[in-house]
Amino acid sequence: TQSTWGGISGSRQTSVKMSKSRLWQAYTSVLNSHPVLTKAVTASALMTTGDIIAQKGVEKRDHLDLARAMRFAVFGFGFAGPVGHYWYRLLDKFLPGSGLKQVVTKMTLDQTTWAFVANGAFFAGMGLMEGKSMGDIESKMRQDYWSTMKANWMLWPAAHLVNFRFIPPEQRILYVNCVQVGWNVYLSLMAAKPVTNSNNASKPIKNEAVQS
């Protein structure tokens, strides 16, 4: 009967909600006990997710480039997650609170310091993992770093106003990397653009960058 099916549907919804609640509680428990490692794993997983979406959804690749996805995973685990943890902790230490002045100041500092460092580290890290020479990396950054920063400023200032105003400090990396999924999809549009301002201009060098 209709009432029976309604009862089954309601029971399923309740079960799903309870499962999600238990997963979230488990995540926050691990986050509290092992914050750096948890944020490293989270950044690795979500950066890889963004790259996979970019490859299959935007670039329409028939076969996933696993080596490229692994580079995203390594960068997320080794840099974006752990270094981001200490960066946001530093901001919260010297600018505690979520008032308008603190939020705007944190966002400004993030976008005038960390954004430059993070995107530069990404270009360099990805280039090194691809086996590129320092000259190739320099040429890539000379061509695309500034345009990447301008794209960065179209997204991340607003995202970080939300971050510093509403997101608990221990969950900032999770929030940032959720936004990062979409950011990586956007960056995939630049990935196939060849370097045209170097002696090796005929050799395409992938352009990928990190969140701020």
PDB file of C-alpha atoms in Angstrom:
ATOM      1  CA  THR A   1       0.000   0.000   0.000  1.00  0.00           C
ATOM      2  CA  GLN A   2       0.953   3.646  -0.295  1.00  0.00           C
ATOM      3  CA  SER A   3       1.451   3.950   3.448  1.00  0.00           C
ATOM      4  CA  THR A   4       3.713   0.896   3.460  1.00  0.00           C
ATOM      5  CA  TRP A   5       5.910   2.238   0.664  1.00  0.00           C
ATOM      6  CA  GLY A   6       5.957   5.621   2.369  1.00  0.00           C
ATOM      7  CA  GLY A   7       7.156   3.992   5.543  1.00  0.00           C
ATOM      8  CA  ILE A   8       9.917   2.101   3.683  1.00  0.00           C
ATOM      9  CA  SER A   9      11.045   5.275   1.888  1.00  0.00           C
ATOM     10  CA  GLY A  10      11.125   7.229   5.125  1.00  0.00           C
ATOM     11  CA  SER A  11      13.080   4.460   6.812  1.00  0.00           C
ATOM     12  CA  ARG A  12      15.655   4.479   3.992  1.00  0.00           C
ATOM     13  CA  GLN A  13      16.058   8.250   4.197  1.00  0.00           C
ATOM     14  CA  THR A  14      16.588   8.026   7.944  1.00  0.00           C
ATOM     15  CA  SER A  15      19.174   5.275   7.433  1.00  0.00           C
ATOM     16  CA  VAL A  16      21.048   7.357   4.857  1.00  0.00           C
ATOM     17  CA  LYS A  17      21.039  10.382   7.154  1.00  0.00           C
ATOM     18  CA  MET A  18      22.368   8.296  10.034  1.00  0.00           C
ATOM     19  CA  SER A  19      25.114   6.825   7.833  1.00  0.00           C
ATOM     20  CA  LYS A  20      26.182  10.298   6.693  1.00  0.00           C
ATOM     21  CA  SER A  21      26.156  11.492  10.292  1.00  0.00           C
ATOM     22  CA  ARG A  22      28.339   8.582  11.406  1.00  0.00           C
ATOM     23  CA  LEU A  23      30.784   9.180   8.533  1.00  0.00           C
ATOM     24  CA  TRP A  24      31.046  12.866   9.425  1.00  0.00           C
ATOM     25  CA  GLN A  25      31.585  12.057  13.097  1.00  0.00           C
ATOM     26  CA  ALA A  26      34.298   9.567  12.169  1.00  0.00           C
ATOM     27  CA  TYR A  27      35.983  12.142   9.923  1.00  0.00           C
ATOM     28  CA  THR A  28      35.935  14.890  12.556  1.00  0.00           C
ATOM     29  CA  SER A  29      37.234  12.437  15.163  1.00  0.00           C
ATOM     30  CA  VAL A  30      40.232  11.537  13.001  1.00  0.00           C
ATOM     31  CA  LEU A  31      40.660  15.206  12.100  1.00  0.00           C
ATOM     32  CA  ASN A  32      40.931  16.120  15.781  1.00  0.00           C
ATOM     33  CA  SER A  33      43.339  13.304  16.631  1.00  0.00           C
ATOM     34  CA  HIS A  34      45.552  13.509  13.495  1.00  0.00           C
ATOM     35  CA  PRO A  35      44.922  16.940  11.931  1.00  0.00           C
ATOM     36  CA  VAL A  36      47.917  17.219   9.589  1.00  0.00           C
ATOM     37  CA  LEU A  37      47.685  13.690   8.204  1.00  0.00           C
ATOM     38  CA  THR A  38      43.908  13.937   7.777  1.00  0.00           C
ATOM     39  CA  LYS A  39      44.182  17.228   5.909  1.00  0.00           C
ATOM     40  CA  ALA A  40      46.976  15.810   3.735  1.00  0.00           C
ATOM     41  CA  VAL A  41      44.844  12.817   2.761  1.00  0.00           C
ATOM     42  CA  THR A  42      41.798  15.044   2.206  1.00  0.00           C
ATOM     43  CA  ALA A  43      43.735  17.429  -0.040  1.00  0.00           C
ATOM     44  CA  SER A  44      45.233  14.525  -1.961  1.00  0.00           C
ATOM     45  CA  ALA A  45      41.841  12.895  -2.580  1.00  0.00           C
ATOM     46  CA  LEU A  46      40.040  16.079  -3.606  1.00  0.00           C
ATOM     47  CA  MET A  47      42.844  17.381  -5.823  1.00  0.00           C
ATOM     48  CA  THR A  48      42.908  14.026  -7.584  1.00  0.00           C
ATOM     49  CA  THR A  49      39.131  14.171  -7.973  1.00  0.00           C
ATOM     50  CA  GLY A  50      39.401  17.581  -9.603  1.00  0.00           C
ATOM     51  CA  ASP A  51      42.004  16.344 -12.052  1.00  0.00           C
ATOM     52  CA  ILE A  52      39.944  13.269 -12.973  1.00  0.00           C
ATOM     53  CA  ILE A  53      36.888  15.461 -13.633  1.00  0.00           C
ATOM     54  CA  ALA A  54      39.071  17.747 -15.731  1.00  0.00           C
ATOM     55  CA  GLN A  55      40.493  14.881 -17.780  1.00  0.00           C
ATOM     56  CA  LYS A  56      37.237  13.023 -18.399  1.00  0.00           C
ATOM     57  CA  GLY A  57      34.658  15.806 -18.244  1.00  0.00           C
ATOM     58  CA  VAL A  58      36.437  18.741 -19.880  1.00  0.00           C
ATOM     59  CA  GLU A  59      39.274  17.318 -21.934  1.00  0.00           C
ATOM     60  CA  LYS A  60      37.149  14.287 -22.908  1.00  0.00           C
ATOM     61  CA  ARG A  61      40.093  11.885 -22.695  1.00  0.00           C
ATOM     62  CA  ASP A  62      39.327   8.318 -23.688  1.00  0.00           C
ATOM     63  CA  HIS A  63      41.886   7.024 -21.211  1.00  0.00           C
ATOM     64  CA  LEU A  64      42.714   8.533 -17.854  1.00  0.00           C
ATOM     65  CA  ASP A  65      46.289   9.776 -17.492  1.00  0.00           C
ATOM     66  CA  LEU A  66      47.049   8.032 -14.213  1.00  0.00           C
ATOM     67  CA  ALA A  67      50.524   9.552 -13.927  1.00  0.00           C
ATOM     68  CA  ARG A  68      49.034  13.041 -14.078  1.00  0.00           C
ATOM     69  CA  ALA A  69      46.377  12.140 -11.501  1.00  0.00           C
ATOM     70  CA  MET A  70      49.083  10.764  -9.232  1.00  0.00           C
ATOM     71  CA  ARG A  71      51.012  14.017  -9.476  1.00  0.00           C
ATOM     72  CA  PHE A  72      47.929  15.819  -8.181  1.00  0.00           C
ATOM     73  CA  ALA A  73      47.642  13.262  -5.387  1.00  0.00           C
ATOM     74  CA  VAL A  74      51.289  13.682  -4.394  1.00  0.00           C
ATOM     75  CA  PHE A  75      51.106  17.476  -4.456  1.00  0.00           C
ATOM     76  CA  GLY A  76      47.943  17.498  -2.368  1.00  0.00           C
ATOM     77  CA  PHE A  77      49.411  15.105   0.189  1.00  0.00           C
ATOM     78  CA  GLY A  78      52.896  16.599   0.361  1.00  0.00           C
ATOM     79  CA  PHE A  79      52.188  20.324   0.023  1.00  0.00           C
ATOM     80  CA  ALA A  80      48.614  21.620  -0.234  1.00  0.00           C
ATOM     81  CA  GLY A  81      47.227  19.756   2.790  1.00  0.00           C
ATOM     82  CA  PRO A  82      50.017  20.000   5.377  1.00  0.00           C
ATOM     83  CA  VAL A  83      51.424  23.403   4.411  1.00  0.00           C
ATOM     84  CA  GLY A  84      47.904  24.812   4.126  1.00  0.00           C
ATOM     85  CA  HIS A  85      47.203  23.500   7.647  1.00  0.00           C
ATOM     86  CA  TYR A  86      50.069  25.534   9.122  1.00  0.00           C
ATOM     87  CA  TRP A  87      49.300  28.593   7.015  1.00  0.00           C
ATOM     88  CA  TYR A  88      45.684  28.824   8.164  1.00  0.00           C
ATOM     89  CA  ARG A  89      46.692  28.070  11.751  1.00  0.00           C
ATOM     90  CA  LEU A  90      49.162  30.953  11.566  1.00  0.00           C
ATOM     91  CA  LEU A  91      46.473  33.319  10.314  1.00  0.00           C
ATOM     92  CA  ASP A  92      44.061  32.236  13.060  1.00  0.00           C
ATOM     93  CA  LYS A  93      46.769  32.600  15.713  1.00  0.00           C
ATOM     94  CA  PHE A  94      47.661  36.187  14.872  1.00  0.00           C
ATOM     95  CA  LEU A  95      44.175  37.231  13.727  1.00  0.00           C
ATOM     96  CA  PRO A  96      41.746  35.308  15.954  1.00  0.00           C
ATOM     97  CA  GLY A  97      38.020  35.694  15.493  1.00  0.00           C
ATOM     98  CA  SER A  98      35.637  36.011  12.571  1.00  0.00           C
ATOM     99  CA  GLY A  99      34.695  39.679  12.716  1.00  0.00           C
ATOM    100  CA  LEU A 100      34.651  41.784   9.569  1.00  0.00           C
ATOM    101  CA  LYS A 101      38.108  43.290  10.188  1.00  0.00           C
ATOM    102  CA  GLN A 102      39.735  39.918  10.880  1.00  0.00           C
ATOM    103  CA  VAL A 103      38.045  38.233   7.905  1.00  0.00           C
ATOM    104  CA  VAL A 104      39.043  40.934   5.409  1.00  0.00           C
ATOM    105  CA  THR A 105      42.594  41.079   6.770  1.00  0.00           C
ATOM    106  CA  LYS A 106      43.009  37.282   6.573  1.00  0.00           C
ATOM    107  CA  MET A 107      41.668  37.209   3.042  1.00  0.00           C
ATOM    108  CA  THR A 108      43.977  40.050   1.978  1.00  0.00           C
ATOM    109  CA  LEU A 109      47.049  38.402   3.496  1.00  0.00           C
ATOM    110  CA  ASP A 110      46.114  35.074   1.934  1.00  0.00           C
ATOM    111  CA  GLN A 111      45.729  36.568  -1.513  1.00  0.00           C
ATOM    112  CA  THR A 112      48.899  38.676  -1.387  1.00  0.00           C
ATOM    113  CA  THR A 113      51.199  35.998   0.071  1.00  0.00           C
ATOM    114  CA  TRP A 114      49.933  32.409   0.116  1.00  0.00           C
ATOM    115  CA  ALA A 115      48.305  32.670  -3.326  1.00  0.00           C
ATOM    116  CA  PHE A 116      51.646  33.547  -4.929  1.00  0.00           C
ATOM    117  CA  VAL A 117      53.524  30.855  -3.006  1.00  0.00           C
ATOM    118  CA  ALA A 118      50.970  28.103  -3.578  1.00  0.00           C
ATOM    119  CA  ASN A 119      50.597  28.661  -7.306  1.00  0.00           C
ATOM    120  CA  GLY A 120      54.342  29.000  -7.759  1.00  0.00           C
ATOM    121  CA  ALA A 121      54.933  25.808  -5.796  1.00  0.00           C
ATOM    122  CA  PHE A 122      52.379  24.010  -7.937  1.00  0.00           C
ATOM    123  CA  PHE A 123      53.997  24.993 -11.235  1.00  0.00           C
ATOM    124  CA  ALA A 124      57.408  24.056  -9.890  1.00  0.00           C
ATOM    125  CA  GLY A 125      56.269  20.836  -8.222  1.00  0.00           C
ATOM    126  CA  MET A 126      54.316  19.582 -11.209  1.00  0.00           C
ATOM    127  CA  GLY A 127      57.133  20.468 -13.566  1.00  0.00           C
ATOM    128  CA  LEU A 128      59.698  18.610 -11.485  1.00  0.00           C
ATOM    129  CA  MET A 129      57.459  15.547 -11.179  1.00  0.00           C
ATOM    130  CA  GLU A 130      57.052  15.578 -14.970  1.00  0.00           C
ATOM    131  CA  GLY A 131      60.825  15.639 -15.361  1.00  0.00           C
ATOM    132  CA  LYS A 132      60.914  19.143 -16.819  1.00  0.00           C
ATOM    133  CA  SER A 133      64.084  21.205 -16.695  1.00  0.00           C
ATOM    134  CA  MET A 134      64.255  24.391 -14.657  1.00  0.00           C
ATOM    135  CA  GLY A 135      64.325  26.300 -17.943  1.00  0.00           C
ATOM    136  CA  ASP A 136      61.054  24.668 -19.041  1.00  0.00           C
ATOM    137  CA  ILE A 137      59.436  25.436 -15.685  1.00  0.00           C
ATOM    138  CA  GLU A 138      60.623  29.039 -15.840  1.00  0.00           C
ATOM    139  CA  SER A 139      59.229  29.426 -19.368  1.00  0.00           C
ATOM    140  CA  LYS A 140      55.905  27.977 -18.303  1.00  0.00           C
ATOM    141  CA  MET A 141      55.647  30.301 -15.337  1.00  0.00           C
ATOM    142  CA  ARG A 142      56.711  33.304 -17.413  1.00  0.00           C
ATOM    143  CA  GLN A 143      53.896  32.601 -19.834  1.00  0.00           C
ATOM    144  CA  ASP A 144      51.057  31.432 -17.579  1.00  0.00           C
ATOM    145  CA  TYR A 145      51.734  32.337 -13.956  1.00  0.00           C
ATOM    146  CA  TRP A 146      50.300  35.853 -14.104  1.00  0.00           C
ATOM    147  CA  SER A 147      47.159  34.812 -15.994  1.00  0.00           C
ATOM    148  CA  THR A 148      46.683  32.049 -13.405  1.00  0.00           C
ATOM    149  CA  MET A 149      46.939  34.602 -10.605  1.00  0.00           C
ATOM    150  CA  LYS A 150      44.327  36.809 -12.259  1.00  0.00           C
ATOM    151  CA  ALA A 151      41.992  33.821 -12.559  1.00  0.00           C
ATOM    152  CA  ASN A 152      42.783  33.011  -8.919  1.00  0.00           C
ATOM    153  CA  TRP A 153      41.596  36.462  -7.844  1.00  0.00           C
ATOM    154  CA  MET A 154      38.288  35.990  -9.636  1.00  0.00           C
ATOM    155  CA  LEU A 155      37.451  33.052  -7.359  1.00  0.00           C
ATOM    156  CA  TRP A 156      39.408  32.821  -4.144  1.00  0.00           C
ATOM    157  CA  PRO A 157      38.842  36.215  -2.460  1.00  0.00           C
ATOM    158  CA  ALA A 158      35.084  35.538  -2.304  1.00  0.00           C
ATOM    159  CA  ALA A 159      35.659  31.893  -1.358  1.00  0.00           C
ATOM    160  CA  HIS A 160      37.944  32.909   1.491  1.00  0.00           C
ATOM    161  CA  LEU A 161      35.564  35.539   2.819  1.00  0.00           C
ATOM    162  CA  VAL A 162      33.178  32.626   3.359  1.00  0.00           C
ATOM    163  CA  ASN A 163      36.041  30.489   4.662  1.00  0.00           C
ATOM    164  CA  PHE A 164      37.253  32.900   7.323  1.00  0.00           C
ATOM    165  CA  ARG A 165      33.766  34.033   8.328  1.00  0.00           C
ATOM    166  CA  PHE A 166      31.848  30.765   8.571  1.00  0.00           C
ATOM    167  CA  ILE A 167      34.155  27.713   8.416  1.00  0.00           C
ATOM    168  CA  PRO A 168      35.617  26.311  11.675  1.00  0.00           C
ATOM    169  CA  PRO A 169      39.453  26.515  11.631  1.00  0.00           C
ATOM    170  CA  GLU A 170      39.950  22.742  11.744  1.00  0.00           C
ATOM    171  CA  GLN A 171      37.768  22.306   8.630  1.00  0.00           C
ATOM    172  CA  ARG A 172      39.316  25.000   6.445  1.00  0.00           C
ATOM    173  CA  ILE A 173      41.386  22.588   4.334  1.00  0.00           C
ATOM    174  CA  LEU A 174      38.305  20.443   3.662  1.00  0.00           C
ATOM    175  CA  TYR A 175      36.353  23.517   2.521  1.00  0.00           C
ATOM    176  CA  VAL A 176      39.239  24.864   0.434  1.00  0.00           C
ATOM    177  CA  ASN A 177      39.758  21.546  -1.317  1.00  0.00           C
ATOM    178  CA  CYS A 178      36.048  21.190  -2.091  1.00  0.00           C
ATOM    179  CA  VAL A 179      36.270  24.542  -3.896  1.00  0.00           C
ATOM    180  CA  GLN A 180      39.557  23.329  -5.379  1.00  0.00           C
ATOM    181  CA  VAL A 181      37.724  20.554  -7.252  1.00  0.00           C
ATOM    182  CA  GLY A 182      36.015  23.162  -9.419  1.00  0.00           C
ATOM    183  CA  TRP A 183      39.190  25.247  -9.639  1.00  0.00           C
ATOM    184  CA  ASN A 184      41.103  22.315 -11.097  1.00  0.00           C
ATOM    185  CA  VAL A 185      38.378  21.764 -13.689  1.00  0.00           C
ATOM    186  CA  TYR A 186      38.782  25.383 -14.801  1.00  0.00           C
ATOM    187  CA  LEU A 187      42.566  25.041 -14.914  1.00  0.00           C
ATOM    188  CA  SER A 188      42.305  22.038 -17.214  1.00  0.00           C
ATOM    189  CA  LEU A 189      41.278  24.442 -20.005  1.00  0.00           C
ATOM    190  CA  MET A 190      44.814  25.843 -19.891  1.00  0.00           C
ATOM    191  CA  ALA A 191      46.528  22.459 -19.671  1.00  0.00           C
ATOM    192  CA  ALA A 192      46.996  21.852 -23.405  1.00  0.00           C
ATOM    193  CA  LYS A 193      48.241  25.346 -24.239  1.00  0.00           C
ATOM    194  CA  PRO A 194      51.844  25.105 -25.495  1.00  0.00           C
ATOM    195  CA  VAL A 195      54.622  27.355 -24.274  1.00  0.00           C
ATOM    196  CA  THR A 196      55.302  29.893 -27.004  1.00  0.00           C
ATOM    197  CA  ASN A 197      57.840  32.171 -25.346  1.00  0.00           C
ATOM    198  CA  SER A 198      60.844  29.857 -25.059  1.00  0.00           C
ATOM    199  CA  ASN A 199      63.411  28.172 -27.272  1.00  0.00           C
ATOM    200  CA  ASN A 200      61.417  24.960 -26.853  1.00  0.00           C
ATOM    201  CA  ALA A 201      58.142  26.538 -27.882  1.00  0.00           C
ATOM    202  CA  SER A 202      57.205  23.579 -30.056  1.00  0.00           C
ATOM    203  CA  LYS A 203      57.025  21.321 -26.985  1.00  0.00           C
ATOM    204  CA  PRO A 204      53.674  21.660 -25.198  1.00  0.00           C
ATOM    205  CA  ILE A 205      54.044  21.940 -21.437  1.00  0.00           C
ATOM    206  CA  LYS A 206      51.000  21.275 -19.318  1.00  0.00           C
ATOM    207  CA  ASN A 207      49.672  24.210 -17.375  1.00  0.00           C
ATOM    208  CA  GLU A 208      48.092  23.337 -14.052  1.00  0.00           C
ATOM    209  CA  ALA A 209      47.886  25.370 -10.864  1.00  0.00           C
ATOM    210  CA  VAL A 210      46.749  25.089  -7.291  1.00  0.00           C
ATOM    211  CA  GLN A 211      44.269  26.931  -5.150  1.00  0.00           C
ATOM    212  CA  SER A 212      45.362  29.865  -3.221  1.00  0.00           C
TER     213      SER A 212
END
